[in-house]
Coordinates of C-alpha atoms in Angstrom, one line a residue:
X1 CA 0.0 0.0 0.0
X2 CA 1.4 3.4 -1.0
X3 CA 2.3 5.8 1.7
X4 CA 0.3 8.9 2.4
X5 CA 1.2 12.0 0.4
X6 CA 1.9 15.4 2.1
X7 CA 0.1 18.5 1.1
X8 CA 2.8 21.0 0.1
X9 CA 0.9 24.0 -1.0
X10 CA -2.6 25.5 -1.6
X11 CA -3.9 26.1 -5.1
X12 CA -5.5 29.3 -6.2
X13 CA -9.0 28.2 -5.2
X14 CA -7.9 26.9 -1.8
X15 CA -7.5 23.2 -2.5
X16 CA -4.5 21.4 -1.0
X17 CA -2.0 20.1 -3.5
X18 CA 0.2 17.1 -3.0
X19 CA 3.8 16.5 -4.2
X20 CA 2.3 14.5 -7.2
X21 CA 0.0 17.4 -8.1
X22 CA -3.2 15.8 -6.7
X23 CA -5.8 18.4 -5.5
X24 CA -7.6 17.7 -2.2
X25 CA -10.5 19.8 -1.0
X26 CA -10.4 20.8 2.7
X27 CA -6.6 20.1 3.1
X28 CA -3.9 22.6 4.0
X29 CA -0.1 22.5 3.9
X30 CA 1.3 19.8 6.2
X31 CA -1.8 17.5 6.0
X32 CA -1.4 13.9 4.8
X33 CA -3.7 12.4 2.3
X34 CA -4.0 8.6 1.8
X35 CA -4.7 6.9 -1.6
X36 CA -8.3 6.4 -0.6
X37 CA -8.7 10.2 0.0
X38 CA -8.8 10.1 3.8
X39 CA -7.1 13.1 5.4
X40 CA -4.8 13.3 8.4
X41 CA -4.6 16.8 9.8
X42 CA -1.2 18.4 10.1
X43 CA 0.1 21.1 12.4
X44 CA -1.4 23.9 10.3
X45 CA -4.9 22.5 10.2
X46 CA -7.2 24.3 12.7
X47 CA -10.8 24.2 13.6
X48 CA -12.9 26.7 11.6
X49 CA -14.2 29.5 13.8
X50 CA -17.6 29.6 11.9
X51 CA -20.3 27.0 12.0
X52 CA -21.2 27.7 8.4
X53 CA -17.7 27.0 7.0
X54 CA -17.6 24.5 4.1
X55 CA -21.1 25.5 3.0
X56 CA -20.9 29.2 2.9
X57 CA -19.1 30.6 -0.1
X58 CA -17.8 33.6 1.7
X59 CA -14.7 31.8 3.1
X60 CA -12.6 29.0 1.8
X61 CA -9.6 28.9 4.2
X62 CA -10.9 29.0 7.8
X63 CA -9.2 25.6 8.4
X64 CA -5.8 27.1 7.7
X65 CA -3.7 28.7 10.5
X66 CA -2.0 32.1 10.2
X67 CA 1.2 30.7 8.8
X68 CA -0.6 29.0 5.9
X69 CA -2.9 32.0 5.3
X70 CA 0.1 34.4 5.0
X71 CA 1.9 31.9 2.7
X72 CA -1.1 31.5 0.5
X73 CA -1.5 35.3 0.0
X74 CA 2.2 35.8 -0.5
X75 CA 2.6 33.0 -3.1
X76 CA -0.4 34.1 -5.1
X77 CA 1.2 37.5 -5.6
X78 CA 4.8 36.3 -6.0
X79 CA 3.8 33.6 -8.5
X80 CA 1.8 36.0 -10.5
X81 CA 4.9 38.2 -10.8
X82 CA 7.1 35.2 -11.6
X83 CA 4.7 34.1 -14.3
X84 CA 5.8 37.3 -16.2
X85 CA 9.4 36.8 -15.3
X86 CA 9.3 39.5 -12.6
X87 CA 10.8 39.6 -9.1
X88 CA 10.7 42.6 -6.7
X89 CA 13.9 44.1 -5.3
X90 CA 12.1 44.1 -1.9
X91 CA 9.2 41.8 -0.9
X92 CA 7.5 43.5 2.0
X93 CA 5.8 41.5 4.8
X94 CA 2.4 40.2 3.9
X95 CA -0.5 42.0 5.6
X96 CA -3.6 40.0 6.8
X97 CA -6.7 41.7 8.0
X98 CA -7.9 40.4 11.4
X99 CA -11.3 38.7 12.0
X100 CA -14.3 40.9 12.6
X101 CA -12.8 43.7 10.4
X102 CA -14.8 43.7 7.2
X103 CA -16.8 46.9 6.9
X104 CA -18.8 46.2 3.7
X105 CA -20.6 43.1 2.4
X106 CA -23.4 42.1 0.1
X107 CA -25.8 39.4 1.4
X108 CA -28.7 37.7 -0.3
X109 CA -32.1 37.1 1.2
X110 CA -35.3 35.3 0.3
X111 CA -38.7 34.6 1.8
X112 CA -39.3 31.0 2.7
X113 CA -42.3 29.1 4.1
X114 CA -41.2 29.7 7.7
X115 CA -39.9 33.2 7.4
X116 CA -36.8 34.2 5.5
X117 CA -33.1 33.3 4.9
X118 CA -30.3 35.9 4.7
X119 CA -26.6 35.3 4.1
X120 CA -24.0 34.5 1.5
X121 CA -24.5 31.9 -1.2
X122 CA -23.0 28.5 -1.0
X123 CA -19.9 28.0 -3.1
X124 CA -20.8 27.4 -6.7
X125 CA -24.5 27.5 -6.0
X126 CA -27.4 29.9 -5.8
X127 CA -28.6 28.5 -2.5
X128 CA -28.4 30.9 0.4
X129 CA -26.7 30.0 3.7
X130 CA -28.8 31.4 6.5
X131 CA -26.3 33.1 8.7
X132 CA -26.3 32.7 12.4
X133 CA -22.9 34.2 12.7
X134 CA -20.1 35.7 10.6
X135 CA -16.6 36.1 12.1
X136 CA -15.3 38.2 9.2
X137 CA -17.8 41.1 9.5
X138 CA -17.6 44.1 11.8
X139 CA -19.9 43.3 14.8
X140 CA -22.1 46.2 13.9
X141 CA -22.8 44.6 10.5
X142 CA -23.3 41.1 12.0
X143 CA -25.9 42.6 14.4
X144 CA -28.0 43.7 11.5
X145 CA -28.5 40.2 10.0
X146 CA -31.3 39.0 12.4
X147 CA -33.4 42.1 12.2
X148 CA -33.0 42.3 8.4
X149 CA -34.1 38.7 8.1
X150 CA -37.3 39.4 10.1
X151 CA -38.0 42.5 7.9
X152 CA -37.5 40.4 4.7
X153 CA -39.9 37.8 6.0
X154 CA -42.6 40.4 6.5
X155 CA -42.1 42.6 3.5
X156 CA -40.2 40.9 0.7
X157 CA -41.7 39.3 -2.4
X158 CA -41.0 35.7 -3.2
X159 CA -37.9 36.5 -5.3
X160 CA -34.3 37.1 -4.2
X161 CA -33.4 40.2 -2.3
X162 CA -29.9 41.7 -2.2
X163 CA -28.7 43.5 0.9
X164 CA -25.6 45.7 1.1
X165 CA -24.1 46.6 4.4
X166 CA -21.5 49.3 4.7
X167 CA -20.1 51.0 7.8
X168 CA -20.0 54.8 7.4
X169 CA -19.0 57.5 9.9
X170 CA -22.6 57.8 11.1
X171 CA -23.3 54.1 11.4
X172 CA -24.5 51.2 9.3
X173 CA -25.7 52.0 5.7
X174 CA -28.2 49.4 4.5
X175 CA -29.1 49.0 0.8
X176 CA -32.1 46.9 -0.3
X177 CA -32.4 45.8 -4.0
X178 CA -35.3 43.9 -5.5
X179 CA -37.5 44.6 -2.5
X180 CA -40.4 46.8 -3.6
X181 CA -42.1 48.7 -0.8
X182 CA -45.6 48.9 -2.1
X183 CA -48.0 51.1 -0.3
X184 CA -47.8 53.4 2.7
X185 CA -47.7 50.6 5.3
X186 CA -44.6 48.9 3.8
X187 CA -42.8 52.3 3.4
X188 CA -43.6 53.3 7.0
X189 CA -42.4 49.9 8.2
X190 CA -39.1 50.5 6.5
X191 CA -38.8 53.9 8.0
X192 CA -39.6 52.5 11.5
X193 CA -37.0 49.8 10.9
X194 CA -34.3 52.4 10.1
X195 CA -35.1 54.5 13.1
X196 CA -35.4 51.6 15.5
X197 CA -31.9 50.3 14.5
X198 CA -30.3 53.7 14.2
X199 CA -29.3 53.3 10.6
X200 CA -27.1 55.9 9.0
X201 CA -29.0 55.4 5.8
X202 CA -31.6 53.1 4.2
X203 CA -31.8 52.9 0.4
X204 CA -33.9 50.9 -2.0
X205 CA -33.1 50.0 -5.6
X206 CA -35.8 48.9 -8.0
X207 CA -33.5 48.8 -11.0
X208 CA -32.9 52.5 -11.4
X209 CA -30.1 52.9 -8.9
X210 CA -30.2 53.3 -5.1
X211 CA -32.7 55.9 -3.7
X212 CA -32.3 57.0 -0.1
X213 CA -35.4 56.4 2.0
X214 CA -33.9 57.3 5.3
X215 CA -30.8 59.5 5.9
X216 CA -31.0 61.7 9.0
X217 CA -27.6 63.2 8.3
X218 CA -25.5 63.1 5.1
X219 CA -23.4 59.8 5.3
X220 CA -19.7 60.3 5.1
X221 CA -16.5 58.2 5.3
X222 CA -13.5 59.9 6.8
X223 CA -10.4 59.8 4.6
X224 CA -7.2 61.2 6.2
X225 CA -9.3 63.4 8.6
X226 CA -11.5 64.7 5.8
X227 CA -15.2 63.6 6.0
X228 CA -16.1 62.8 2.4
X229 CA -19.7 62.1 1.2
X230 CA -20.3 58.4 0.7
X231 CA -22.8 57.9 -2.1
X232 CA -24.8 54.7 -2.0
X233 CA -22.9 51.8 -3.5
X234 CA -19.6 53.7 -3.8
X235 CA -16.5 51.7 -3.3
X236 CA -14.5 51.8 -0.1
X237 CA -11.7 49.4 0.9
X238 CA -13.1 46.3 2.6
X239 CA -11.2 46.8 5.9
X240 CA -9.9 49.9 7.5
X241 CA -6.6 48.2 8.6
X242 CA -5.8 47.2 5.0
X243 CA -6.6 50.7 3.8
X244 CA -4.2 52.2 6.3
X245 CA -1.5 49.7 5.4
X246 CA -1.9 50.6 1.7
X247 CA -1.9 54.4 2.5
X248 CA 1.2 54.1 4.6
X249 CA 3.0 52.2 1.9
X250 CA 1.8 54.6 -0.8
X251 CA 2.8 57.7 1.1
X252 CA 6.2 56.2 1.9
X253 CA 6.8 55.1 -1.7
X254 CA 5.5 58.2 -3.5
X255 CA 8.4 60.3 -2.5
X256 CA 8.6 64.0 -1.8
X257 CA 7.2 65.1 -5.2
X258 CA 4.8 68.1 -5.2
X259 CA 2.8 67.0 -8.3
X260 CA 1.0 63.7 -7.9
X261 CA -1.8 62.0 -10.0
X262 CA -4.2 59.5 -8.3
X263 CA -5.8 57.5 -11.1
X264 CA -9.0 55.6 -10.6
X265 CA -9.2 57.7 -7.5
X266 CA -12.7 56.8 -6.3
X267 CA -13.7 59.0 -3.3
X268 CA -10.0 60.0 -2.9
X269 CA -8.7 57.5 -0.4
X270 CA -5.1 58.0 -1.6
X271 CA -5.4 61.5 -2.9
X272 CA -6.4 63.0 0.5
X273 CA -3.7 61.0 2.2
X274 CA -1.0 62.4 -0.2
X275 CA -2.3 65.9 0.3
X276 CA -2.2 65.5 4.1
X277 CA 1.3 64.0 4.1
X278 CA 2.9 66.6 1.7
X279 CA 4.3 70.0 2.1
X280 CA 2.0 73.0 1.5
X281 CA 2.8 73.3 -2.2
X282 CA 1.8 69.7 -3.0
X283 CA -1.2 69.3 -5.3
X284 CA -2.9 66.0 -6.1
X285 CA -4.9 65.3 -9.2
X286 CA -7.7 62.8 -8.5
X287 CA -9.1 61.2 -11.6
X288 CA -12.3 59.2 -11.5
X289 CA -14.9 58.1 -14.0
X290 CA -17.8 57.4 -11.6
X291 CA -19.8 60.6 -11.4
X292 CA -21.1 60.1 -7.9
X293 CA -17.6 59.3 -6.5
X294 CA -16.2 62.3 -8.4
X295 CA -18.8 64.7 -7.0
X296 CA -18.1 63.4 -3.5
X297 CA -14.4 63.9 -3.9
X298 CA -15.1 67.5 -5.0
X299 CA -16.8 68.1 -1.7
X300 CA -13.9 66.6 0.2
X301 CA -11.4 68.6 -1.9
X302 CA -13.1 71.8 -0.7
X303 CA -12.8 70.6 2.9
X304 CA -9.1 69.8 2.4
X305 CA -8.3 73.3 1.4
X306 CA -8.1 72.8 -2.3
X307 CA -5.0 70.7 -2.4
X308 CA -6.9 67.8 -4.1
X309 CA -8.0 68.6 -7.7
X310 CA -10.7 66.1 -8.8
X311 CA -11.1 65.4 -12.5
X312 CA -14.0 63.5 -14.1
X313 CA -12.6 61.2 -16.8
X314 CA -12.9 57.6 -18.0
X315 CA -9.4 56.3 -18.0
X316 CA -10.4 53.2 -19.9
X317 CA -11.6 55.2 -22.9
X318 CA -9.4 58.2 -22.4
X319 CA -6.2 57.5 -20.4
X320 CA -3.9 60.3 -19.5
X321 CA -1.5 60.6 -22.4
X322 CA 2.3 60.7 -22.3
X323 CA 2.4 64.5 -22.5
X324 CA -0.4 64.9 -19.9
X325 CA 1.7 62.8 -17.5
X326 CA 4.9 64.8 -18.0
X327 CA 4.2 67.3 -15.2
X328 CA 3.8 64.6 -12.5
X329 CA 6.6 63.4 -10.2
X330 CA 4.6 60.3 -9.3
X331 CA 1.4 58.5 -10.1
X332 CA -0.8 56.1 -8.1
X333 CA -3.3 53.9 -9.7
X334 CA -5.9 51.6 -8.1
X335 CA -7.9 50.2 -11.0
X336 CA -10.8 47.6 -11.1
X337 CA -10.0 43.9 -11.4
X338 CA -9.5 44.2 -15.2
X339 CA -6.4 46.3 -14.6
X340 CA -5.4 49.4 -16.6
X341 CA -4.0 48.2 -19.9
X342 CA -4.5 51.5 -21.8
X343 CA -3.3 53.7 -19.0
X344 CA -0.3 51.5 -18.3
X345 CA 0.7 51.8 -22.0
X346 CA 0.9 55.6 -21.6
X347 CA 2.7 55.4 -18.3
X348 CA 5.3 53.0 -19.8
X349 CA 6.1 55.7 -22.4
X350 CA 6.2 58.5 -19.8
X351 CA 9.0 59.8 -17.7
X352 CA 7.1 59.7 -14.4
X353 CA 9.7 58.8 -11.8
X354 CA 7.5 56.6 -9.5
X355 CA 4.4 54.6 -10.1
X356 CA 2.5 53.1 -7.1
X357 CA 0.1 50.4 -8.3
X358 CA -2.5 49.0 -5.9
X359 CA -4.4 46.0 -7.3
X360 CA -7.2 43.6 -6.4
X361 CA -6.2 41.1 -9.1
X362 CA -2.6 39.7 -9.2
X363 CA -3.1 38.4 -12.7
X364 CA -4.1 41.7 -14.4
X365 CA -1.5 43.5 -12.3
X366 CA 1.3 41.1 -13.5
X367 CA 0.3 41.8 -17.1
X368 CA 0.5 45.5 -16.5
X369 CA 3.7 45.2 -14.5
X370 CA 5.4 43.5 -17.4
X371 CA 4.4 46.5 -19.7
X372 CA 5.9 48.9 -17.2
X373 CA 9.1 47.0 -16.9
X374 CA 9.4 46.8 -20.7
X375 CA 9.0 50.6 -20.7
X376 CA 12.0 51.0 -18.4
X377 CA 10.6 50.7 -14.9
X378 CA 11.8 48.3 -12.2
X379 CA 9.7 46.7 -9.5
X380 CA 11.2 48.1 -6.4
X381 CA 8.7 47.0 -3.7
X382 CA 5.8 44.6 -3.5
X383 CA 3.5 43.9 -0.6
X384 CA 0.9 41.1 -0.7
X385 CA -2.4 42.0 1.1
X386 CA -5.1 39.7 2.3
X387 CA -7.9 42.0 3.5
X388 CA -10.6 39.4 2.6
X389 CA -9.6 37.1 5.4
X390 CA -10.1 33.3 4.9
X391 CA -11.0 33.9 1.3
X392 CA -9.0 33.2 -1.9
X393 CA -9.3 36.9 -2.9
X394 CA -5.8 38.4 -2.8
X395 CA -4.6 42.0 -3.2
X396 CA -1.3 43.9 -3.3
X397 CA 0.5 47.2 -3.3
X398 CA 3.6 47.8 -5.4
X399 CA 6.2 50.5 -6.3
X400 CA 7.8 50.9 -9.8
X401 CA 10.7 53.2 -10.3
X402 CA 11.9 54.5 -13.6
X403 CA 15.4 53.7 -14.6

């Protein structure tokens, strides 16, 4: 009988992989797997902290200890770079967000015969896991699950309802999609719900975009001491700790330049940090395509004393050209998952001294990194980031220097 094989690494989707290349679900590095598929837990295999693990699609790696989690995040990023023949001069320590830190989530709800279910979907399925707990979310968000479930049971139609939860400065922002509030009674019930649970905002979306139903005070998110309006559905980093890690790296790497461009700027997470960290003459151009985010950053720019200059522009269709980039000492970009192929092509031809690239997709980042290096940049620093704890979603921050 053949000896058991050790698990030597984790694959991209979280399966354990043996020395012979066999994939084993539910295994982590250090486990042993027999030929019949039975698994002997190794020193890095831990008890999952959530009773929903293995069914809920929100987490894939709760059975892995801290060492394996960090190694998984690190290798996903390093291997993506290596696939393009790239290695950083300095690989920074991997950052992992702690449990109970996620400040935004989208849940799915549905009325059933005995009430309602509300939670994440099962992995690879449309079935909803009815959450009794969630160790990744901020406690304030977890506390909303039970009351929202009761509300859905009373007022939702038979179809699926989407629920977004975001923590703003004023408290929890709740968004309901596909839940029509028909008639005065249903609308009043929603208002009573928002007031009873001290929501910062309650919005509904019937296919035309989110519409605020309850918002006692304008909802904001504080970015580098600047309260910036937070439009419904606008992107913010998933955890505050990862955001601060990225900001600290970006401010350190960007250098002492006085002319900085923040591309795909969103609300201005990095732009306001650069303005706050710089000398009085520093100006930051914040370029964003989403109109609501751009308008919000304009309000924040006024509050920052005018050192941030928002520009509304679609960088996929109209990237900043080589001559437009010429005045800038440094550029930061934080694009969507698809990366920034068109903008990177212009940066590669430019003489911008430093490019800080924050990415939520190591694959598209590696493609763009190769283009920058072909254009004369070198990858100076690289930090893997796991802000979606226990998931296979991996992010990173990086610094490219010209010459």
